[in-house]
PDB file of C-alpha atoms and ligand atoms in Angstrom:
ATOM      1  CA  MET A   1     -86.231 -62.423 -14.982  1.00  0.00           C
ATOM      2  CA  LYS A   2     -89.292 -60.333 -14.355  1.00  0.00           C
ATOM      3  CA  LEU A   3     -91.734 -60.754 -17.161  1.00  0.00           C
ATOM      4  CA  LEU A   4     -94.178 -57.882 -17.742  1.00  0.00           C
ATOM      5  CA  HIS A   5     -97.230 -57.556 -20.077  1.00  0.00           C
ATOM      6  CA  PHE A   6     -98.232 -54.087 -20.980  1.00  0.00           C
ATOM      7  CA  LYS A   7    -100.239 -51.930 -23.330  1.00  0.00           C
ATOM      8  CA  LYS A   8     -99.209 -48.809 -25.142  1.00  0.00           C
ATOM      9  CA  SER A   9    -101.260 -47.021 -27.860  1.00  0.00           C
ATOM     10  CA  ASN A  10    -103.790 -49.860 -27.674  1.00  0.00           C
ATOM     11  CA  THR A  11    -101.320 -52.655 -28.579  1.00  0.00           C
ATOM     12  CA  ALA A  12    -100.134 -55.258 -26.054  1.00  0.00           C
ATOM     13  CA  PHE A  13     -96.475 -56.075 -25.614  1.00  0.00           C
ATOM     14  CA  TRP A  14     -94.218 -58.238 -23.405  1.00  0.00           C
ATOM     15  CA  GLY A  15     -90.943 -57.212 -21.814  1.00  0.00           C
ATOM     16  CA  ILE A  16     -88.642 -57.731 -18.937  1.00  0.00           C
ATOM     17  CA  TYR A  17     -88.089 -55.352 -16.065  1.00  0.00           C
ATOM     18  CA  ASP A  18     -84.552 -54.157 -15.559  1.00  0.00           C
ATOM     19  CA  ASP A  19     -84.255 -53.233 -11.891  1.00  0.00           C
ATOM     20  CA  ALA A  20     -80.942 -51.458 -12.349  1.00  0.00           C
ATOM     21  CA  LYS A  21     -82.126 -49.186 -15.173  1.00  0.00           C
ATOM     22  CA  ALA A  22     -85.778 -49.109 -13.858  1.00  0.00           C
ATOM     23  CA  LEU A  23     -86.920 -49.698 -17.449  1.00  0.00           C
ATOM     24  CA  ILE A  24     -88.996 -52.251 -19.274  1.00  0.00           C
ATOM     25  CA  LEU A  25     -86.786 -53.785 -21.985  1.00  0.00           C
ATOM     26  CA  THR A  26     -88.746 -55.028 -24.935  1.00  0.00           C
ATOM     27  CA  ASN A  27     -88.975 -55.420 -28.709  1.00  0.00           C
ATOM     28  CA  MET A  28     -92.260 -53.855 -29.575  1.00  0.00           C
ATOM     29  CA  GLU A  29     -92.514 -55.184 -33.128  1.00  0.00           C
ATOM     30  CA  GLU A  30     -91.724 -58.741 -32.158  1.00  0.00           C
ATOM     31  CA  THR A  31     -93.505 -59.079 -28.858  1.00  0.00           C
ATOM     32  CA  SER A  32     -96.762 -57.612 -30.157  1.00  0.00           C
ATOM     33  CA  LYS A  33     -97.059 -60.811 -32.227  1.00  0.00           C
ATOM     34  CA  LEU A  34     -96.897 -63.264 -29.294  1.00  0.00           C
ATOM     35  CA  GLN A  35    -100.231 -64.999 -29.084  1.00  0.00           C
ATOM     36  CA  THR A  36     -99.969 -67.633 -26.341  1.00  0.00           C
ATOM     37  CA  PHE A  37     -98.049 -67.883 -23.094  1.00  0.00           C
ATOM     38  CA  GLN A  38     -96.022 -70.680 -24.699  1.00  0.00           C
ATOM     39  CA  ASP A  39     -95.082 -68.105 -27.412  1.00  0.00           C
ATOM     40  CA  VAL A  40     -93.991 -65.692 -24.671  1.00  0.00           C
ATOM     41  CA  ILE A  41     -91.933 -68.336 -22.883  1.00  0.00           C
ATOM     42  CA  SER A  42     -90.166 -69.417 -26.103  1.00  0.00           C
ATOM     43  CA  TYR A  43     -89.410 -65.793 -27.038  1.00  0.00           C
ATOM     44  CA  PHE A  44     -87.788 -64.904 -23.726  1.00  0.00           C
ATOM     45  CA  ASP A  45     -86.071 -68.306 -23.427  1.00  0.00           C
ATOM     46  CA  ASP A  46     -84.161 -67.689 -26.600  1.00  0.00           C
ATOM     47  CA  GLU A  47     -80.406 -67.329 -26.091  1.00  0.00           C
ATOM     48  CA  ASP A  48     -80.193 -64.128 -28.213  1.00  0.00           C
ATOM     49  CA  MET A  49     -83.237 -62.615 -26.579  1.00  0.00           C
ATOM     50  CA  LYS A  50     -81.474 -59.904 -24.697  1.00  0.00           C
ATOM     51  CA  SER A  51     -79.714 -58.502 -27.816  1.00  0.00           C
ATOM     52  CA  ARG A  52     -83.173 -58.296 -29.467  1.00  0.00           C
ATOM     53  CA  LEU A  53     -84.683 -56.167 -26.751  1.00  0.00           C
ATOM     54  CA  THR A  54     -83.819 -52.916 -28.431  1.00  0.00           C
ATOM     55  CA  ASP A  55     -86.726 -50.871 -27.121  1.00  0.00           C
ATOM     56  CA  ALA A  56     -87.028 -49.486 -23.572  1.00  0.00           C
ATOM     57  CA  VAL A  57     -90.007 -47.918 -21.921  1.00  0.00           C
ATOM     58  CA  LYS A  58     -90.708 -46.535 -18.493  1.00  0.00           C
ATOM     59  CA  ARG A  59     -93.279 -48.368 -16.355  1.00  0.00           C
ATOM     60  CA  GLU A  60     -95.152 -45.104 -15.775  1.00  0.00           C
ATOM     61  CA  GLU A  61     -95.550 -44.625 -19.516  1.00  0.00           C
ATOM     62  CA  VAL A  62     -97.447 -47.831 -20.175  1.00  0.00           C
ATOM     63  CA  LYS A  63    -100.627 -49.564 -18.853  1.00  0.00           C
ATOM     64  CA  LEU A  64     -99.657 -52.821 -17.229  1.00  0.00           C
ATOM     65  CA  LEU A  65    -101.747 -55.917 -18.097  1.00  0.00           C
ATOM     66  CA  PRO A  66    -102.074 -59.152 -16.093  1.00  0.00           C
ATOM     67  CA  PRO A  67     -98.761 -60.901 -16.845  1.00  0.00           C
ATOM     68  CA  VAL A  68    -100.357 -64.300 -17.679  1.00  0.00           C
ATOM     69  CA  LEU A  69    -102.483 -65.838 -20.453  1.00  0.00           C
ATOM     70  CA  PRO A  70    -104.268 -68.701 -18.729  1.00  0.00           C
ATOM     71  CA  THR A  71    -106.045 -71.398 -20.799  1.00  0.00           C
ATOM     72  CA  LYS A  72    -108.655 -72.021 -18.065  1.00  0.00           C
ATOM     73  CA  ASN A  73    -110.091 -70.249 -15.014  1.00  0.00           C
ATOM     74  CA  ILE A  74    -107.705 -69.203 -12.320  1.00  0.00           C
ATOM     75  CA  LEU A  75    -107.200 -72.468 -10.250  1.00  0.00           C
ATOM     76  CA  CYS A  76    -107.508 -71.741  -6.545  1.00  0.00           C
ATOM     77  CA  ILE A  77    -106.900 -73.620  -3.347  1.00  0.00           C
ATOM     78  CA  GLY A  78    -109.375 -73.037  -0.518  1.00  0.00           C
ATOM     79  CA  LYS A  79    -108.143 -73.318   3.115  1.00  0.00           C
ATOM     80  CA  ASN A  80    -104.495 -74.233   2.614  1.00  0.00           C
ATOM     81  CA  TYR A  81    -103.257 -72.594   5.860  1.00  0.00           C
ATOM     82  CA  ALA A  82    -104.361 -74.110   9.242  1.00  0.00           C
ATOM     83  CA  ASP A  83    -104.583 -70.707  10.931  1.00  0.00           C
ATOM     84  CA  HIS A  84    -106.955 -69.495   8.258  1.00  0.00           C
ATOM     85  CA  ILE A  85    -109.174 -72.544   8.740  1.00  0.00           C
ATOM     86  CA  LYS A  86    -109.240 -71.849  12.452  1.00  0.00           C
ATOM     87  CA  GLU A  87    -110.103 -68.177  12.085  1.00  0.00           C
ATOM     88  CA  PHE A  88    -113.272 -69.351  10.299  1.00  0.00           C
ATOM     89  CA  ASN A  89    -114.052 -71.630  13.284  1.00  0.00           C
ATOM     90  CA  GLY A  90    -112.749 -74.698  11.505  1.00  0.00           C
ATOM     91  CA  THR A  91    -111.888 -77.679  13.694  1.00  0.00           C
ATOM     92  CA  ASP A  92    -108.888 -80.013  13.807  1.00  0.00           C
ATOM     93  CA  GLU A  93    -111.144 -82.497  12.066  1.00  0.00           C
ATOM     94  CA  ASP A  94    -111.702 -79.995   9.161  1.00  0.00           C
ATOM     95  CA  ILE A  95    -107.890 -79.524   8.936  1.00  0.00           C
ATOM     96  CA  ALA A  96    -107.412 -83.349   8.876  1.00  0.00           C
ATOM     97  CA  ARG A  97    -109.966 -83.724   6.098  1.00  0.00           C
ATOM     98  CA  ILE A  98    -108.220 -81.014   4.050  1.00  0.00           C
ATOM     99  CA  ARG A  99    -104.858 -82.715   4.610  1.00  0.00           C
ATOM    100  CA  GLU A 100    -106.426 -85.767   3.086  1.00  0.00           C
ATOM    101  CA  THR A 101    -107.852 -83.974   0.045  1.00  0.00           C
ATOM    102  CA  PRO A 102    -107.473 -80.298  -0.880  1.00  0.00           C
ATOM    103  CA  ILE A 103    -110.436 -77.940  -1.712  1.00  0.00           C
ATOM    104  CA  PHE A 104    -110.288 -76.418  -5.152  1.00  0.00           C
ATOM    105  CA  PHE A 105    -112.367 -73.711  -6.779  1.00  0.00           C
ATOM    106  CA  THR A 106    -111.913 -71.227  -9.613  1.00  0.00           C
ATOM    107  CA  LYS A 107    -112.131 -67.599 -10.406  1.00  0.00           C
ATOM    108  CA  ALA A 108    -113.452 -66.400 -13.836  1.00  0.00           C
ATOM    109  CA  LEU A 109    -110.831 -65.002 -16.183  1.00  0.00           C
ATOM    110  CA  SER A 110    -112.956 -61.985 -16.562  1.00  0.00           C
ATOM    111  CA  SER A 111    -112.031 -61.017 -12.972  1.00  0.00           C
ATOM    112  CA  LEU A 112    -108.342 -60.493 -13.884  1.00  0.00           C
ATOM    113  CA  ILE A 113    -106.736 -57.134 -13.330  1.00  0.00           C
ATOM    114  CA  THR A 114    -103.222 -56.103 -12.465  1.00  0.00           C
ATOM    115  CA  ASP A 115    -101.118 -53.745 -10.353  1.00  0.00           C
ATOM    116  CA  GLY A 116    -102.513 -50.248 -10.154  1.00  0.00           C
ATOM    117  CA  ASP A 117    -105.956 -51.134 -11.416  1.00  0.00           C
ATOM    118  CA  THR A 118    -109.061 -50.350  -9.444  1.00  0.00           C
ATOM    119  CA  ILE A 119    -111.085 -52.968  -7.585  1.00  0.00           C
ATOM    120  CA  MET A 120    -114.685 -52.308  -8.250  1.00  0.00           C
ATOM    121  CA  SER A 121    -116.922 -52.133  -5.236  1.00  0.00           C
ATOM    122  CA  HIS A 122    -120.064 -53.672  -6.821  1.00  0.00           C
ATOM    123  CA  THR A 123    -122.268 -52.191  -4.084  1.00  0.00           C
ATOM    124  CA  GLU A 124    -125.338 -53.252  -6.000  1.00  0.00           C
ATOM    125  CA  VAL A 125    -124.582 -56.935  -5.352  1.00  0.00           C
ATOM    126  CA  THR A 126    -122.230 -57.133  -2.310  1.00  0.00           C
ATOM    127  CA  ALA A 127    -121.587 -55.399   0.977  1.00  0.00           C
ATOM    128  CA  ALA A 128    -118.730 -57.634   2.097  1.00  0.00           C
ATOM    129  CA  ILE A 129    -115.548 -57.414   0.039  1.00  0.00           C
ATOM    130  CA  ASP A 130    -112.445 -59.034   1.497  1.00  0.00           C
ATOM    131  CA  TYR A 131    -108.791 -59.470   0.556  1.00  0.00           C
ATOM    132  CA  GLU A 132    -106.690 -62.625   0.518  1.00  0.00           C
ATOM    133  CA  ALA A 133    -102.901 -62.465   0.052  1.00  0.00           C
ATOM    134  CA  GLU A 134    -101.581 -65.327  -2.039  1.00  0.00           C
ATOM    135  CA  LEU A 135     -98.556 -66.632  -3.880  1.00  0.00           C
ATOM    136  CA  ALA A 136     -99.509 -67.468  -7.483  1.00  0.00           C
ATOM    137  CA  VAL A 137     -97.721 -70.346  -9.328  1.00  0.00           C
ATOM    138  CA  ILE A 138     -97.541 -69.912 -13.118  1.00  0.00           C
ATOM    139  CA  ILE A 139     -97.323 -73.084 -15.248  1.00  0.00           C
ATOM    140  CA  GLY A 140     -94.702 -73.149 -17.995  1.00  0.00           C
ATOM    141  CA  LYS A 141     -95.018 -76.639 -19.570  1.00  0.00           C
ATOM    142  CA  LYS A 142     -98.018 -78.625 -20.725  1.00  0.00           C
ATOM    143  CA  GLY A 143     -98.647 -81.762 -18.553  1.00  0.00           C
ATOM    144  CA  ILE A 144    -101.208 -84.090 -17.184  1.00  0.00           C
ATOM    145  CA  ASN A 145    -100.841 -86.540 -14.155  1.00  0.00           C
ATOM    146  CA  ILE A 146     -97.662 -84.757 -13.028  1.00  0.00           C
ATOM    147  CA  SER A 147     -96.099 -86.304  -9.943  1.00  0.00           C
ATOM    148  CA  LYS A 148     -95.038 -84.158  -7.101  1.00  0.00           C
ATOM    149  CA  GLU A 149     -91.411 -85.115  -7.752  1.00  0.00           C
ATOM    150  CA  GLU A 150     -91.597 -83.714 -11.273  1.00  0.00           C
ATOM    151  CA  ALA A 151     -93.880 -80.702 -10.392  1.00  0.00           C
ATOM    152  CA  TYR A 152     -91.220 -78.036 -10.498  1.00  0.00           C
ATOM    153  CA  GLU A 153     -90.245 -78.911 -14.100  1.00  0.00           C
ATOM    154  CA  TYR A 154     -93.779 -77.680 -15.019  1.00  0.00           C
ATOM    155  CA  ILE A 155     -93.550 -74.382 -13.205  1.00  0.00           C
ATOM    156  CA  TYR A 156     -92.430 -71.274 -15.029  1.00  0.00           C
ATOM    157  CA  GLY A 157     -92.481 -68.797 -12.229  1.00  0.00           C
ATOM    158  CA  TYR A 158     -94.396 -66.873  -9.598  1.00  0.00           C
ATOM    159  CA  SER A 159     -96.558 -63.842  -9.212  1.00  0.00           C
ATOM    160  CA  VAL A 160     -98.511 -62.011  -6.469  1.00  0.00           C
ATOM    161  CA  LEU A 161    -102.349 -62.521  -6.354  1.00  0.00           C
ATOM    162  CA  ASN A 162    -105.184 -61.052  -4.319  1.00  0.00           C
ATOM    163  CA  ASP A 163    -108.101 -63.458  -4.208  1.00  0.00           C
ATOM    164  CA  VAL A 164    -110.700 -60.737  -3.675  1.00  0.00           C
ATOM    165  CA  SER A 165    -113.881 -62.264  -2.245  1.00  0.00           C
ATOM    166  CA  ALA A 166    -117.469 -61.156  -1.783  1.00  0.00           C
ATOM    167  CA  ARG A 167    -118.123 -63.013   1.524  1.00  0.00           C
ATOM    168  CA  ASP A 168    -121.877 -62.488   1.426  1.00  0.00           C
ATOM    169  CA  LEU A 169    -122.135 -63.988  -2.072  1.00  0.00           C
ATOM    170  CA  GLN A 170    -119.899 -66.898  -1.143  1.00  0.00           C
ATOM    171  CA  LYS A 171    -122.207 -67.663   1.723  1.00  0.00           C
ATOM    172  CA  ASN A 172    -125.543 -67.089  -0.078  1.00  0.00           C
ATOM    173  CA  HIS A 173    -124.696 -69.099  -3.155  1.00  0.00           C
ATOM    174  CA  GLN A 174    -123.081 -71.914  -1.060  1.00  0.00           C
ATOM    175  CA  GLN A 175    -120.504 -72.267  -3.897  1.00  0.00           C
ATOM    176  CA  TRP A 176    -117.641 -69.829  -4.057  1.00  0.00           C
ATOM    177  CA  PHE A 177    -117.456 -69.230  -7.855  1.00  0.00           C
ATOM    178  CA  LYS A 178    -119.695 -66.190  -7.996  1.00  0.00           C
ATOM    179  CA  GLY A 179    -118.337 -64.417  -4.898  1.00  0.00           C
ATOM    180  CA  LYS A 180    -114.796 -64.927  -6.156  1.00  0.00           C
ATOM    181  CA  SER A 181    -115.410 -63.942  -9.789  1.00  0.00           C
ATOM    182  CA  LEU A 182    -116.910 -60.447  -9.876  1.00  0.00           C
ATOM    183  CA  ASP A 183    -115.157 -58.207 -12.380  1.00  0.00           C
ATOM    184  CA  THR A 184    -111.741 -56.992 -11.037  1.00  0.00           C
ATOM    185  CA  PHE A 185    -111.724 -59.528  -8.250  1.00  0.00           C
ATOM    186  CA  CYS A 186    -108.474 -61.085  -9.390  1.00  0.00           C
ATOM    187  CA  PRO A 187    -105.555 -58.643  -9.205  1.00  0.00           C
ATOM    188  CA  ILE A 188    -102.269 -60.401 -10.223  1.00  0.00           C
ATOM    189  CA  GLY A 189     -98.785 -58.955 -10.914  1.00  0.00           C
ATOM    190  CA  PRO A 190     -97.072 -56.748 -11.445  1.00  0.00           C
ATOM    191  CA  TRP A 191     -94.893 -59.369 -13.114  1.00  0.00           C
ATOM    192  CA  VAL A 192     -94.068 -63.002 -13.298  1.00  0.00           C
ATOM    193  CA  VAL A 193     -90.698 -63.790 -11.687  1.00  0.00           C
ATOM    194  CA  THR A 194     -89.086 -66.789 -13.253  1.00  0.00           C
ATOM    195  CA  LYS A 195     -88.399 -69.691 -10.965  1.00  0.00           C
ATOM    196  CA  ASP A 196     -84.602 -69.445 -11.178  1.00  0.00           C
ATOM    197  CA  GLU A 197     -84.918 -66.242  -9.163  1.00  0.00           C
ATOM    198  CA  VAL A 198     -87.095 -67.762  -6.455  1.00  0.00           C
ATOM    199  CA  PRO A 199     -84.896 -70.589  -5.071  1.00  0.00           C
ATOM    200  CA  GLU A 200     -87.095 -71.303  -2.059  1.00  0.00           C
ATOM    201  CA  PRO A 201     -90.765 -70.771  -3.021  1.00  0.00           C
ATOM    202  CA  GLN A 202     -91.802 -72.774  -0.005  1.00  0.00           C
ATOM    203  CA  ASN A 203     -90.177 -70.233   2.307  1.00  0.00           C
ATOM    204  CA  LEU A 204     -91.495 -66.831   1.386  1.00  0.00           C
ATOM    205  CA  LYS A 205     -93.182 -64.200   3.555  1.00  0.00           C
ATOM    206  CA  VAL A 206     -96.714 -63.444   2.427  1.00  0.00           C
ATOM    207  CA  GLN A 207     -98.443 -60.236   3.546  1.00  0.00           C
ATOM    208  CA  SER A 208    -101.469 -58.097   3.039  1.00  0.00           C
ATOM    209  CA  ILE A 209    -101.260 -54.434   4.036  1.00  0.00           C
ATOM    210  CA  ILE A 210    -104.512 -52.462   4.153  1.00  0.00           C
ATOM    211  CA  ASP A 211    -104.199 -48.640   4.266  1.00  0.00           C
ATOM    212  CA  GLY A 212    -100.601 -49.169   5.536  1.00  0.00           C
ATOM    213  CA  GLU A 213    -101.568 -51.678   8.240  1.00  0.00           C
ATOM    214  CA  VAL A 214    -100.327 -55.255   8.065  1.00  0.00           C
ATOM    215  CA  ARG A 215    -103.290 -57.600   8.318  1.00  0.00           C
ATOM    216  CA  GLN A 216    -101.866 -60.888   7.123  1.00  0.00           C
ATOM    217  CA  SER A 217     -98.323 -61.927   7.682  1.00  0.00           C
ATOM    218  CA  ALA A 218     -97.257 -65.561   7.293  1.00  0.00           C
ATOM    219  CA  ASN A 219     -94.896 -67.786   5.328  1.00  0.00           C
ATOM    220  CA  THR A 220     -95.431 -70.127   2.449  1.00  0.00           C
ATOM    221  CA  ASN A 221     -93.845 -72.858   4.613  1.00  0.00           C
ATOM    222  CA  LEU A 222     -97.150 -73.030   6.448  1.00  0.00           C
ATOM    223  CA  MET A 223     -99.126 -74.358   3.442  1.00  0.00           C
ATOM    224  CA  ILE A 224    -101.030 -77.569   4.282  1.00  0.00           C
ATOM    225  CA  HIS A 225    -100.494 -78.784   0.652  1.00  0.00           C
ATOM    226  CA  PRO A 226     -97.167 -77.494  -0.699  1.00  0.00           C
ATOM    227  CA  ILE A 227     -96.792 -76.255  -4.275  1.00  0.00           C
ATOM    228  CA  ASN A 228     -95.559 -79.597  -5.695  1.00  0.00           C
ATOM    229  CA  GLU A 229     -98.548 -81.471  -4.212  1.00  0.00           C
ATOM    230  CA  LEU A 230    -100.975 -78.847  -5.566  1.00  0.00           C
ATOM    231  CA  VAL A 231     -99.576 -79.417  -9.019  1.00  0.00           C
ATOM    232  CA  GLU A 232     -99.922 -83.172  -8.590  1.00  0.00           C
ATOM    233  CA  TRP A 233    -103.502 -82.930  -7.381  1.00  0.00           C
ATOM    234  CA  LEU A 234    -104.638 -80.402  -9.978  1.00  0.00           C
ATOM    235  CA  SER A 235    -103.120 -82.255 -12.878  1.00  0.00           C
ATOM    236  CA  LYS A 236    -104.751 -85.582 -12.035  1.00  0.00           C
ATOM    237  CA  GLY A 237    -106.812 -86.171 -15.163  1.00  0.00           C
ATOM    238  CA  MET A 238    -106.679 -82.447 -16.112  1.00  0.00           C
ATOM    239  CA  THR A 239    -104.041 -80.997 -18.454  1.00  0.00           C
ATOM    240  CA  LEU A 240    -102.234 -77.861 -17.185  1.00  0.00           C
ATOM    241  CA  ASN A 241    -100.982 -75.592 -19.896  1.00  0.00           C
ATOM    242  CA  PRO A 242     -98.342 -72.809 -20.035  1.00  0.00           C
ATOM    243  CA  GLY A 243     -99.867 -69.648 -18.601  1.00  0.00           C
ATOM    244  CA  ASP A 244    -102.270 -71.428 -16.251  1.00  0.00           C
ATOM    245  CA  VAL A 245    -102.332 -69.907 -12.792  1.00  0.00           C
ATOM    246  CA  ILE A 246    -102.591 -71.598  -9.388  1.00  0.00           C
ATOM    247  CA  ALA A 247    -103.529 -69.457  -6.413  1.00  0.00           C
ATOM    248  CA  THR A 248    -102.014 -71.326  -3.503  1.00  0.00           C
ATOM    249  CA  GLY A 249    -104.350 -70.236  -0.644  1.00  0.00           C
ATOM    250  CA  THR A 250    -104.303 -67.445   1.954  1.00  0.00           C
ATOM    251  CA  PRO A 251    -103.080 -67.331   5.548  1.00  0.00           C
ATOM    252  CA  SER A 252    -104.960 -65.992   8.535  1.00  0.00           C
ATOM    253  CA  GLY A 253    -105.800 -62.276   8.993  1.00  0.00           C
ATOM    254  CA  VAL A 254    -108.553 -61.787   6.359  1.00  0.00           C
ATOM    255  CA  GLY A 255    -110.990 -58.960   7.157  1.00  0.00           C
ATOM    256  CA  MET A 256    -113.967 -61.177   7.820  1.00  0.00           C
ATOM    257  CA  ALA A 257    -112.188 -62.992  10.652  1.00  0.00           C
ATOM    258  CA  PHE A 258    -111.639 -59.845  12.733  1.00  0.00           C
ATOM    259  CA  LYS A 259    -114.192 -59.149  15.498  1.00  0.00           C
ATOM    260  CA  PRO A 260    -115.663 -56.788  14.500  1.00  0.00           C
ATOM    261  CA  GLN A 261    -115.057 -57.552  10.798  1.00  0.00           C
ATOM    262  CA  ARG A 262    -112.623 -55.312   8.952  1.00  0.00           C
ATOM    263  CA  LEU A 263    -113.696 -55.694   5.310  1.00  0.00           C
ATOM    264  CA  LEU A 264    -112.574 -53.475   2.473  1.00  0.00           C
ATOM    265  CA  LYS A 265    -114.234 -50.085   2.024  1.00  0.00           C
ATOM    266  CA  SER A 266    -114.464 -47.591  -0.724  1.00  0.00           C
ATOM    267  CA  GLY A 267    -111.025 -46.003  -1.014  1.00  0.00           C
ATOM    268  CA  SER A 268    -109.157 -48.821   0.798  1.00  0.00           C
ATOM    269  CA  THR A 269    -105.620 -49.361  -0.461  1.00  0.00           C
ATOM    270  CA  VAL A 270    -104.782 -53.040  -0.647  1.00  0.00           C
ATOM    271  CA  GLU A 271    -101.114 -54.160  -1.009  1.00  0.00           C
ATOM    272  CA  ILE A 272    -100.160 -57.739  -1.238  1.00  0.00           C
ATOM    273  CA  VAL A 273     -96.439 -58.474  -0.878  1.00  0.00           C
ATOM    274  CA  VAL A 274     -94.731 -61.755  -1.520  1.00  0.00           C
ATOM    275  CA  GLU A 275     -91.063 -61.782  -0.493  1.00  0.00           C
ATOM    276  CA  GLY A 276     -88.765 -62.016  -3.547  1.00  0.00           C
ATOM    277  CA  VAL A 277     -91.691 -61.965  -5.972  1.00  0.00           C
ATOM    278  CA  GLY A 278     -93.273 -58.506  -5.798  1.00  0.00           C
ATOM    279  CA  ARG A 279     -95.766 -55.984  -4.488  1.00  0.00           C
ATOM    280  CA  LEU A 280     -99.302 -55.718  -5.928  1.00  0.00           C
ATOM    281  CA  LYS A 281    -101.231 -52.562  -5.068  1.00  0.00           C
ATOM    282  CA  ASN A 282    -104.839 -51.739  -5.809  1.00  0.00           C
ATOM    283  CA  VAL A 283    -107.336 -49.271  -4.504  1.00  0.00           C
ATOM    284  CA  VAL A 284    -110.999 -50.118  -4.000  1.00  0.00           C
ATOM    285  CA  GLU A 285    -113.385 -47.890  -6.069  1.00  0.00           C
TER     286      GLU A 285
HETATM  287 MG1   MG B 301    -108.028 -67.657  -1.559  1.00  0.00          MG
END
């Protein structure tokens, strides 16, 4: 199931995307009342759900919204692919230390946008905007101190995320929050694919394509900390809730690592593709 969040005539709705019909199936009256991501999960988990989706809209006729309702900042993993650590001149020692303990940071919820939205260039504060292709994991069940063996029970599905980053701000502030959190710096979508349709999340091709050119191309099987370990680490002493988002890290090929650097420019088209999950496309203002 591909879960979509969208707006029409200033009201937000939820629906599922029907590939065969190329339509969003929904019940506008009922889904406009869903408040939390748990409400959304319960609604679409209902056995009779499909018979209740009596409205159909075309994707082009609505404004898509980020398909998640997180209860906390977007949870992000820094440096979860060895090749990405190396492209930033990281050593084997750095990789060993990260194997020991992952790096976490967050992106402000105010940075969320979705497929088709514009990434603002913020030229007044940054001159170094970069892309990061990532698989996003969406939590579907409340839990704390979740073991890696149980981790998948707490996962609802997956989405595609671009961890847009102002490299100069990351460096100047020494802490990544600001450079990762400018408005529009967290494109996610276009939908959440439920986990039953992604049988091997740890074996998916992840790519970024800038102006038609493939810059990053890797596989989620290269993560240093796999998804189940990330859920275990993050939930240690911290409750994960339905709708929370985990950005699982980016592989090598980011713009800053090219010599010379190939950062995003005004007018750049950024596409992030995760095999079996979706394609997320945004243009830089
Ligand atoms: Mg990242």
